[in-house]
mmCIF file with all atom_site columns, C-alpha atoms in Angstrom:
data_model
loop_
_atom_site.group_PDB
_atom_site.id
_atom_site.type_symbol
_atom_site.label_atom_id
_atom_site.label_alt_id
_atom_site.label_comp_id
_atom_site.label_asym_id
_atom_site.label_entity_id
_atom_site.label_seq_id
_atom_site.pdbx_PDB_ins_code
_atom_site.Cartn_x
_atom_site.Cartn_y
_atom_site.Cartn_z
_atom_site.occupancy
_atom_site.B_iso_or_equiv
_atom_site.pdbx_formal_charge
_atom_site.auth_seq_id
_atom_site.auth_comp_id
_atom_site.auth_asym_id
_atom_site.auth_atom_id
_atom_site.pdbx_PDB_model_num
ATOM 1   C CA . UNK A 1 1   ? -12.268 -44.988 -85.593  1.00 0.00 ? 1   UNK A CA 1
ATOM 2   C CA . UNK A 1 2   ? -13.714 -43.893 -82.201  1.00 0.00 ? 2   UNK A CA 1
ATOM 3   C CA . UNK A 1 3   ? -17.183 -43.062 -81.894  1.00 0.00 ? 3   UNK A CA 1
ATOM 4   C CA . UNK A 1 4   ? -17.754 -39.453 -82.367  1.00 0.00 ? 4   UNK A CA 1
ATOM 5   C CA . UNK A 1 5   ? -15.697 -40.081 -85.984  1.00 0.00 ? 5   UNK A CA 1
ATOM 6   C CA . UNK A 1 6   ? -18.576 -42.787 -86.559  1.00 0.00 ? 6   UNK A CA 1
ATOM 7   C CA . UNK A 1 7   ? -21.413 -40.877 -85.687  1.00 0.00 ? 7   UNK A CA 1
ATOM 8   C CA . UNK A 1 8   ? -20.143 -37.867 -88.144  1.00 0.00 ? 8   UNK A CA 1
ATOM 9   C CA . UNK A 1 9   ? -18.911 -40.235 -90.865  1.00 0.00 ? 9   UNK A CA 1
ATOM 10  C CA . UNK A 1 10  ? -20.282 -38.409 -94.045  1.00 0.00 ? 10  UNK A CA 1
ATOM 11  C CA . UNK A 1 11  ? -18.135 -40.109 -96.731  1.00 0.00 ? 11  UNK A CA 1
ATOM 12  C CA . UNK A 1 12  ? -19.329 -40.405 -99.861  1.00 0.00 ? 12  UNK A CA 1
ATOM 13  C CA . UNK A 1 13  ? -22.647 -38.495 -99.196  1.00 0.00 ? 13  UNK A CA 1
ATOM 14  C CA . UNK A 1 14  ? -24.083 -35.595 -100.463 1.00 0.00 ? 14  UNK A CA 1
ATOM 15  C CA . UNK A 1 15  ? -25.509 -32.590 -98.471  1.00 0.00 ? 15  UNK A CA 1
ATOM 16  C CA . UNK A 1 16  ? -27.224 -29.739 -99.908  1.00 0.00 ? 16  UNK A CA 1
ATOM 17  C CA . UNK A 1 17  ? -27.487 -26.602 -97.747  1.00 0.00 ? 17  UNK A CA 1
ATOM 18  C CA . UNK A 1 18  ? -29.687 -23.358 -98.518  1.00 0.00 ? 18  UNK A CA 1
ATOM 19  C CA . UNK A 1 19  ? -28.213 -20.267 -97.169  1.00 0.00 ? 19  UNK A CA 1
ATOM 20  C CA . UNK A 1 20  ? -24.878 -22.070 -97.739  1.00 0.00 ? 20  UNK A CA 1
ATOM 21  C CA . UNK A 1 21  ? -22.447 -19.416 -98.589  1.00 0.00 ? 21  UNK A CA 1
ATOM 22  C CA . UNK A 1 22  ? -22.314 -17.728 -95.435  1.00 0.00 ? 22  UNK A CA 1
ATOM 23  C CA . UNK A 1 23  ? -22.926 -17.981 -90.999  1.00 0.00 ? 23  UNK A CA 1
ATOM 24  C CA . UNK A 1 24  ? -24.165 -20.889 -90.017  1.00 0.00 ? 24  UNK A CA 1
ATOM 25  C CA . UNK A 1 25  ? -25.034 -22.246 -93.622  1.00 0.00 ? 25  UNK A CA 1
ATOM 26  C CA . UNK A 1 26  ? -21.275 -21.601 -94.727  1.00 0.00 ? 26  UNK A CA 1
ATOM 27  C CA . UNK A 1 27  ? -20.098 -23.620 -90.921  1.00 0.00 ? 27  UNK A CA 1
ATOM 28  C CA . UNK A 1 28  ? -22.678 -26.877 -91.794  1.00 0.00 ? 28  UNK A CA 1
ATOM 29  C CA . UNK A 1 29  ? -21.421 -27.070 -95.624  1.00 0.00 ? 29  UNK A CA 1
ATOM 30  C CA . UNK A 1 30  ? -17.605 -26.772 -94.307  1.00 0.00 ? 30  UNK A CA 1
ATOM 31  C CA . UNK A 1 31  ? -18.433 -29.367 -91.419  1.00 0.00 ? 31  UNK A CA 1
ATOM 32  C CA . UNK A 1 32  ? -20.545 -31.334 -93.895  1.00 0.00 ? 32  UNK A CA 1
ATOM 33  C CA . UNK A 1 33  ? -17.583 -31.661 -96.013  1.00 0.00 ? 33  UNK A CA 1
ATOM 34  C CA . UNK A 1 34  ? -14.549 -32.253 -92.993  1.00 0.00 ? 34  UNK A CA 1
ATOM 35  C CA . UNK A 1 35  ? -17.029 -35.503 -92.229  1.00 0.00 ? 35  UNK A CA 1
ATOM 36  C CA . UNK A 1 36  ? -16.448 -36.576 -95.775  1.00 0.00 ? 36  UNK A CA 1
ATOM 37  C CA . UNK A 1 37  ? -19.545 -35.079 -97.692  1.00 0.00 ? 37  UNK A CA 1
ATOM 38  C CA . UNK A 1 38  ? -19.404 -33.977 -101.089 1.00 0.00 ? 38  UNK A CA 1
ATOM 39  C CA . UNK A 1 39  ? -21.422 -30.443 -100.682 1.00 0.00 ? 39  UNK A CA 1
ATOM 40  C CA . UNK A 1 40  ? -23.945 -28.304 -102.744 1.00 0.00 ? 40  UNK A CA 1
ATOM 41  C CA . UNK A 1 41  ? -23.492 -24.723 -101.616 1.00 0.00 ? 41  UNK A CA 1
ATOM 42  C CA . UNK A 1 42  ? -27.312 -23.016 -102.409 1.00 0.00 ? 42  UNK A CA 1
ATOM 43  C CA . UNK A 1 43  ? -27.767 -19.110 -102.123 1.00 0.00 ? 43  UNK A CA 1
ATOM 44  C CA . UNK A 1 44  ? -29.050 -16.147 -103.547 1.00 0.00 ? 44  UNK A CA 1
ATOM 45  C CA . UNK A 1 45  ? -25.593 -14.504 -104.482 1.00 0.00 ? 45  UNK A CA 1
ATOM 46  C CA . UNK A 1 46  ? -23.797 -16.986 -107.401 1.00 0.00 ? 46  UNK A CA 1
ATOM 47  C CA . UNK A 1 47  ? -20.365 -15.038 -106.555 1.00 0.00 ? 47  UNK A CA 1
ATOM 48  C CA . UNK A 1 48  ? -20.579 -15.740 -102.489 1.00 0.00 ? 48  UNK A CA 1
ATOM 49  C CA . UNK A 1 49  ? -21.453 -19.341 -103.346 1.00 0.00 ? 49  UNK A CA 1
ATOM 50  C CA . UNK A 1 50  ? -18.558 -20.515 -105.995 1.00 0.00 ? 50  UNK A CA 1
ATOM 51  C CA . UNK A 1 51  ? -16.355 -18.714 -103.411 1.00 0.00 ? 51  UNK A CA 1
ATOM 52  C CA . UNK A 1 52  ? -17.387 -21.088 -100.383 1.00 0.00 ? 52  UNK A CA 1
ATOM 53  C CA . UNK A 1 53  ? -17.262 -23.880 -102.852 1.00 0.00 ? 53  UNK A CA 1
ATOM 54  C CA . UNK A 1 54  ? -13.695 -23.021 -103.871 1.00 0.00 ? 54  UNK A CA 1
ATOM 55  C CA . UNK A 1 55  ? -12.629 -22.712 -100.266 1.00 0.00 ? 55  UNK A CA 1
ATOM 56  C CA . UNK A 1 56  ? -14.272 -26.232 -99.401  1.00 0.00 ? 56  UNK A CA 1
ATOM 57  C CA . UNK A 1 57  ? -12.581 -27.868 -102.168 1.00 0.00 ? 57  UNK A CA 1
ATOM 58  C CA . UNK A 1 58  ? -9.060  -26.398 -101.073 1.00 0.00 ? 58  UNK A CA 1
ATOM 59  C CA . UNK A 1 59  ? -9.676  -26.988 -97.207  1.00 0.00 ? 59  UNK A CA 1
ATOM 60  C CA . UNK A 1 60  ? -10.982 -30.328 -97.354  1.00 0.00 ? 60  UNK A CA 1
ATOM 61  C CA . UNK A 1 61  ? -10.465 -32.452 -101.123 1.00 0.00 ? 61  UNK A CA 1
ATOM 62  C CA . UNK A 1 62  ? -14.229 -32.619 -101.623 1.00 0.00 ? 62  UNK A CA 1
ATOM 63  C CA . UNK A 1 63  ? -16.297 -31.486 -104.235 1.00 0.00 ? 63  UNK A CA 1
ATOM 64  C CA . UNK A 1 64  ? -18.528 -28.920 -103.675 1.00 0.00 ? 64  UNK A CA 1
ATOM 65  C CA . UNK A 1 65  ? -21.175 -27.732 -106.223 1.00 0.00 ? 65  UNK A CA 1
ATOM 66  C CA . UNK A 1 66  ? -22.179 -23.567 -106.332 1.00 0.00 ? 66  UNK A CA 1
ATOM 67  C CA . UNK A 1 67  ? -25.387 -23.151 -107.097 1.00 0.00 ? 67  UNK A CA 1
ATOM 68  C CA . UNK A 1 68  ? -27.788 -19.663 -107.137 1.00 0.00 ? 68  UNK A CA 1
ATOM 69  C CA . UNK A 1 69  ? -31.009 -19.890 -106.327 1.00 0.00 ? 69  UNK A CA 1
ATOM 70  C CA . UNK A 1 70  ? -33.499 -17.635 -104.262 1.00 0.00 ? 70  UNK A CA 1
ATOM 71  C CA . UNK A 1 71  ? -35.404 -20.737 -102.492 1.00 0.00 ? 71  UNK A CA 1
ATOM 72  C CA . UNK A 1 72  ? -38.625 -18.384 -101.989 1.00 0.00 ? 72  UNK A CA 1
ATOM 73  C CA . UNK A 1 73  ? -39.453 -18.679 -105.444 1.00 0.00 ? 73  UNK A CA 1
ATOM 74  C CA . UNK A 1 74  ? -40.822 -22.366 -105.997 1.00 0.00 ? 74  UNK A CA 1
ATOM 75  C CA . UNK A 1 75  ? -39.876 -22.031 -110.090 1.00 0.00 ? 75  UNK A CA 1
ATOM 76  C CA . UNK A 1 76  ? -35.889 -22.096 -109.365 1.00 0.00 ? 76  UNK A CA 1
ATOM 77  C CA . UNK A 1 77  ? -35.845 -25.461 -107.004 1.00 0.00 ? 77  UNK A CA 1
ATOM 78  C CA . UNK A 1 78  ? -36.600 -27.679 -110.029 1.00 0.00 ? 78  UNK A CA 1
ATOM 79  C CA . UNK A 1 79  ? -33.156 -26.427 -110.890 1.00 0.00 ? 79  UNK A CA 1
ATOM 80  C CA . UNK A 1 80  ? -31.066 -26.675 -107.986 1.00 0.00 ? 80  UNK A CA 1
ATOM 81  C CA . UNK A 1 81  ? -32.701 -30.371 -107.483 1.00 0.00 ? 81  UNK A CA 1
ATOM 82  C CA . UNK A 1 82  ? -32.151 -31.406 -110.944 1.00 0.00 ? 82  UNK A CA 1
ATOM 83  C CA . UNK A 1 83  ? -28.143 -29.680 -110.934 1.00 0.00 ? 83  UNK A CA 1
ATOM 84  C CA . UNK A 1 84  ? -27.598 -31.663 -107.730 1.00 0.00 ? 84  UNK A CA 1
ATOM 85  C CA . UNK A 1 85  ? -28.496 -35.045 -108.986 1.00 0.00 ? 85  UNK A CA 1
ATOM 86  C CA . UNK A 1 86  ? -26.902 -34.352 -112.752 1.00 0.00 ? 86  UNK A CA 1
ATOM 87  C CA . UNK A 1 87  ? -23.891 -33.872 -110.505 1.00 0.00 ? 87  UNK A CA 1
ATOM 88  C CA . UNK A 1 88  ? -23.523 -36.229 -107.713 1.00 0.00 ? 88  UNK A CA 1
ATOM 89  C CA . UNK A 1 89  ? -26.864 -38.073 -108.853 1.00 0.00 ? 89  UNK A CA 1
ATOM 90  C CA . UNK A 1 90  ? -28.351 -37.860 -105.138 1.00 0.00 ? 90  UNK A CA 1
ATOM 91  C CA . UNK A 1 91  ? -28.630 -36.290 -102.098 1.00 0.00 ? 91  UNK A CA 1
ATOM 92  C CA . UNK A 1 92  ? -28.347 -38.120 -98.347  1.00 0.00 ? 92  UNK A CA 1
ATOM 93  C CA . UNK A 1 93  ? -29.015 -34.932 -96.371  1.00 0.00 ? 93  UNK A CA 1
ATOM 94  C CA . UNK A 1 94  ? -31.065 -31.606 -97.274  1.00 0.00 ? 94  UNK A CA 1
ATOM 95  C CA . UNK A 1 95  ? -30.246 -28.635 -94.841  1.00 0.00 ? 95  UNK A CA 1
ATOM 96  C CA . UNK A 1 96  ? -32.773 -26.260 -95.154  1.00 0.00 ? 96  UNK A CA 1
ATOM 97  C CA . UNK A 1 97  ? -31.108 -23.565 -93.732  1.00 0.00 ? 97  UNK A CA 1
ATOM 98  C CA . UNK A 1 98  ? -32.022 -20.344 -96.168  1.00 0.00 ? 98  UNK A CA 1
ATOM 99  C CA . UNK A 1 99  ? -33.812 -18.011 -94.216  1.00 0.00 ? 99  UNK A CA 1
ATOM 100 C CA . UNK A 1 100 ? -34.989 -14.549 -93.214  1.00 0.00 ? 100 UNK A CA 1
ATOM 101 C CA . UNK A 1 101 ? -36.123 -12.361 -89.883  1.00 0.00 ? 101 UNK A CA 1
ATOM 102 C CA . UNK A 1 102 ? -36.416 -8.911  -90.428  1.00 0.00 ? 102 UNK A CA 1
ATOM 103 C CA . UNK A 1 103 ? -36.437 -6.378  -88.005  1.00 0.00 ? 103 UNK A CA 1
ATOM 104 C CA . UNK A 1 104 ? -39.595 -3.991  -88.256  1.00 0.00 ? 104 UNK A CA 1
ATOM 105 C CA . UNK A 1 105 ? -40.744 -1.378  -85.770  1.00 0.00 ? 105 UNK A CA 1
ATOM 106 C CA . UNK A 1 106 ? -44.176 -2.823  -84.753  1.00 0.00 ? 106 UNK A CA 1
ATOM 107 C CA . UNK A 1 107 ? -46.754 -6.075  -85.906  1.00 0.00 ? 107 UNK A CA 1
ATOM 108 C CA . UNK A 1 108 ? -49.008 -2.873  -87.583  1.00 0.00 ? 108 UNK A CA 1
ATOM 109 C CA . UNK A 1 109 ? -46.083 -1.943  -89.420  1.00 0.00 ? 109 UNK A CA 1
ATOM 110 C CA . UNK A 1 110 ? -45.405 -5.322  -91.389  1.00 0.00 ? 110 UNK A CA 1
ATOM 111 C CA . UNK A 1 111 ? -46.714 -5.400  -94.894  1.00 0.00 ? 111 UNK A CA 1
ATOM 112 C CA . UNK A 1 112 ? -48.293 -7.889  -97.250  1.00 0.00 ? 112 UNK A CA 1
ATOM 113 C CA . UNK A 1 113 ? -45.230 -7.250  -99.145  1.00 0.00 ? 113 UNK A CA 1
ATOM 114 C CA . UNK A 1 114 ? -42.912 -8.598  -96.476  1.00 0.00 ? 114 UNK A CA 1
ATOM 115 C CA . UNK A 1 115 ? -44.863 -10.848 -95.144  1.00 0.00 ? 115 UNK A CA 1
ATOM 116 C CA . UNK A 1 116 ? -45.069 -12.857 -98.409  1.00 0.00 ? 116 UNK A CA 1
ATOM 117 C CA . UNK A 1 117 ? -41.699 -12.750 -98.491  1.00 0.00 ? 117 UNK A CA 1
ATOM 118 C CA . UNK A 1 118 ? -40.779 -13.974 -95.066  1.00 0.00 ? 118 UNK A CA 1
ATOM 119 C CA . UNK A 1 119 ? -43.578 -16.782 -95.295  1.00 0.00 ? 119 UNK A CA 1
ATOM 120 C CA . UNK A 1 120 ? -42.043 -17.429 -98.606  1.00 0.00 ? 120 UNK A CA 1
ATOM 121 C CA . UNK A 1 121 ? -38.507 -18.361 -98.241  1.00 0.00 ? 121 UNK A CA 1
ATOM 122 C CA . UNK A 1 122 ? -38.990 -19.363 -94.459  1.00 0.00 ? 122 UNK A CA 1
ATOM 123 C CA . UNK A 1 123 ? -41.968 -21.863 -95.243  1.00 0.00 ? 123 UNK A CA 1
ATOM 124 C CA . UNK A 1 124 ? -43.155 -22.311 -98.572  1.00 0.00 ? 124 UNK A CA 1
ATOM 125 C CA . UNK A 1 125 ? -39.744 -22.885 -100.188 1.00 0.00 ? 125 UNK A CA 1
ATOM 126 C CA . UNK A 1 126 ? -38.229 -25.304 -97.611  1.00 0.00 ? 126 UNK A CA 1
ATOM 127 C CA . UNK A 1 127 ? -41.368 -26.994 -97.716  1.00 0.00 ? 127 UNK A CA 1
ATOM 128 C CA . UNK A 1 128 ? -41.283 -27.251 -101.780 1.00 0.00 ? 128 UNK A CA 1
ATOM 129 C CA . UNK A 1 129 ? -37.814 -28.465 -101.644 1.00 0.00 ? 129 UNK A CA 1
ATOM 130 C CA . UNK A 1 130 ? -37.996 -30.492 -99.166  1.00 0.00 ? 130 UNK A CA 1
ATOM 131 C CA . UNK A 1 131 ? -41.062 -32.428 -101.324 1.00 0.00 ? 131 UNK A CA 1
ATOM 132 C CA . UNK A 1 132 ? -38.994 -32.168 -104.473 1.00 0.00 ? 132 UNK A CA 1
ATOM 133 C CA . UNK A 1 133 ? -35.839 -34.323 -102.730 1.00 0.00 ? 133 UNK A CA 1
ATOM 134 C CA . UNK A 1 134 ? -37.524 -36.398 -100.222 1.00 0.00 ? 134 UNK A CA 1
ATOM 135 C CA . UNK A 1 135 ? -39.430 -38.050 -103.484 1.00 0.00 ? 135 UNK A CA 1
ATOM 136 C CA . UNK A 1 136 ? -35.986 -38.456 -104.915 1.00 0.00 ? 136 UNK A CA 1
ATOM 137 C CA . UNK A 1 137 ? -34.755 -39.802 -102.152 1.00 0.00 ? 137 UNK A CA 1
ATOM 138 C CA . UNK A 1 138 ? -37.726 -42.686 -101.857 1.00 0.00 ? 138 UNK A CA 1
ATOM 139 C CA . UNK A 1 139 ? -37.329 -43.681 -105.442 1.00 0.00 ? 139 UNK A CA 1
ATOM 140 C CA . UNK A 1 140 ? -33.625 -43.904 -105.223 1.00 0.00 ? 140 UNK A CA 1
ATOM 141 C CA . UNK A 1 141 ? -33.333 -45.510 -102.157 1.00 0.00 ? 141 UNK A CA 1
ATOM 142 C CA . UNK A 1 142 ? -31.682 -42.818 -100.257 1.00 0.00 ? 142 UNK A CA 1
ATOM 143 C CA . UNK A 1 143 ? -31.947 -42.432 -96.458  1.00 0.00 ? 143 UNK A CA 1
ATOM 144 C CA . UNK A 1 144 ? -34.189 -39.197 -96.090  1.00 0.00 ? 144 UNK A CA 1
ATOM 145 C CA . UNK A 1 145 ? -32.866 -36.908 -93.997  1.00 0.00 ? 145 UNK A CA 1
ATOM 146 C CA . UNK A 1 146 ? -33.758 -33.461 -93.660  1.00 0.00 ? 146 UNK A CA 1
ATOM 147 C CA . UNK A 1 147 ? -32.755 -31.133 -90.731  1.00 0.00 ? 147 UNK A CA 1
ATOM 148 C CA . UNK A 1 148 ? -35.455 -29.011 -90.980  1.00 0.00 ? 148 UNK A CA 1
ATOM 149 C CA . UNK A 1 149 ? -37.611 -32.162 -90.746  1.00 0.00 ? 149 UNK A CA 1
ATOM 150 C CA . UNK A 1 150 ? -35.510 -32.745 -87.420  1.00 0.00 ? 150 UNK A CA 1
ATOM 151 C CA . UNK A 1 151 ? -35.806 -29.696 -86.000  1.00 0.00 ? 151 UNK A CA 1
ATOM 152 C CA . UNK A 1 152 ? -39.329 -29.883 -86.629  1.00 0.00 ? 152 UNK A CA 1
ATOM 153 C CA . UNK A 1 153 ? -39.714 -32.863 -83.866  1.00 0.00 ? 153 UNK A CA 1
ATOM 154 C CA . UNK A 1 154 ? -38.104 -31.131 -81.418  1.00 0.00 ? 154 UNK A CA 1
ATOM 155 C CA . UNK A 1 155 ? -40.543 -27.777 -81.915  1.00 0.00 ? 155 UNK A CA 1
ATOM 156 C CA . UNK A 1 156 ? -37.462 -25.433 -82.740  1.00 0.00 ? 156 UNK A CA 1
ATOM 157 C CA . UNK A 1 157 ? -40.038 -23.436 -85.342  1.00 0.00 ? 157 UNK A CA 1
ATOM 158 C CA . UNK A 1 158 ? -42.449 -23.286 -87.342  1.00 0.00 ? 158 UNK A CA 1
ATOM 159 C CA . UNK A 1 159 ? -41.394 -23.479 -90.640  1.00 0.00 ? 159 UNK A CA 1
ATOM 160 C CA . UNK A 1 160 ? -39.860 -27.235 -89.187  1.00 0.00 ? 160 UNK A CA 1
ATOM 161 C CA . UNK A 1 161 ? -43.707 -28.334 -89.036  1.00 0.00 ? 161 UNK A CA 1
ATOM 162 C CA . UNK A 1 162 ? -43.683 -32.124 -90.421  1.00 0.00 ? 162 UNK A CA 1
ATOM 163 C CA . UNK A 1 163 ? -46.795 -32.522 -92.812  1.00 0.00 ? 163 UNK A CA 1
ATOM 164 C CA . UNK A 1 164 ? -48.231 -36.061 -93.244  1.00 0.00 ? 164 UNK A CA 1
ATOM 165 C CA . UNK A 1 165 ? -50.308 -37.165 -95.790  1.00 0.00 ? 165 UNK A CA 1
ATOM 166 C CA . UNK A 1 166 ? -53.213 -39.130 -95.231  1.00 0.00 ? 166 UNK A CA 1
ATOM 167 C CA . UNK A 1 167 ? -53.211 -42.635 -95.293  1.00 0.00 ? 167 UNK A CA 1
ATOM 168 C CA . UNK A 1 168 ? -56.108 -44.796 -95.595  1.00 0.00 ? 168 UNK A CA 1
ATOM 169 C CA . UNK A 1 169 ? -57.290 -46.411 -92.722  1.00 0.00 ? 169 UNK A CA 1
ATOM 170 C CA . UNK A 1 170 ? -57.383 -50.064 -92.133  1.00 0.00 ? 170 UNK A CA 1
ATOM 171 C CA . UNK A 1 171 ? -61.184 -51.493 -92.559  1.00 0.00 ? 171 UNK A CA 1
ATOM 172 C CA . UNK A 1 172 ? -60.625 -54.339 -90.358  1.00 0.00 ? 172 UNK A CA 1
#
């Protein structure tokens, strides 16, 4: 095993990737998989989703887990968390990858209505699910790894943004 086969060696881990039934969500959860992950593919469109997660299974051997969910909407993450671990019972790598940019013709033009929407499922959501696993992950033990998290450090968006919580401060 050479190095590059090390540094990609996903077997026997779990990835769960929003957006994961088609572009570059569909090409992580099929990579994910070729490196030996077992893969939940998350999106909006149930049909699109068990369709990836056939093709994974034929292409590579390993499971792969359809799931629909609209990750804007805070009340359906409970669900895909909770399927995930009833399934594989964890997950070693979250891919928040679910996403939206719409086109509009000019900032004055943008509505509440869309902007909700956009802050929704390119913010709030990644940032709820991201909470809802990375807690999983600390009482299980898991390594957590998030790539939004990563992409975060190296200032590729906003919606990346690493929040801390406070810690208490040493009185000595």
């Amino acid at each position: 095993m050479g190095y590059a086969d090390e540094l990609f060696d996903l077997t026997d881990r779990v990835v769960l990737v929003t957006g994961g039934s088609r572009g570059l969500g569909r090409e992580m959860a099929f990579a994910a998989a070729r490196c030996g992950a077992d893969v939940v593919i998350a999106s909006r469109k149930y049909d699109t989703c068990v369709e990836t997660a056939n093709e994974i299974e034929a292409a590579t051997g390993r499971a792969a887990l359809p799931y629909q969910v609209h990750v804007g909407r805070w009340d359906e993450l409970d669900g895909l968390v909770d399927s995930t671990y009833d399934r594989f019972g964890k997950v070693d790598v979250l891919i928040n990858n679910a996403g939206m940019s719409p086109l509009y013709e000019s900032l004055g033009s943008v509505t509440e209505k869309l902007f909700d929407a956009v802050v929704n499922l390119n913010l709030k959501g990644p940032f709820r699910l991201s909470a809802l696993v990375g807690e999983r992950m600390v009482r299980t033990a898991a390594d957590p790894s998030s790539m939004s998290a990563r992409a975060g450090r190296g200032g590729h968006g906003r919606s990346s943004c690493p929040i801390r919580p406070r810690r208490r401060r040493s009185t000595r």
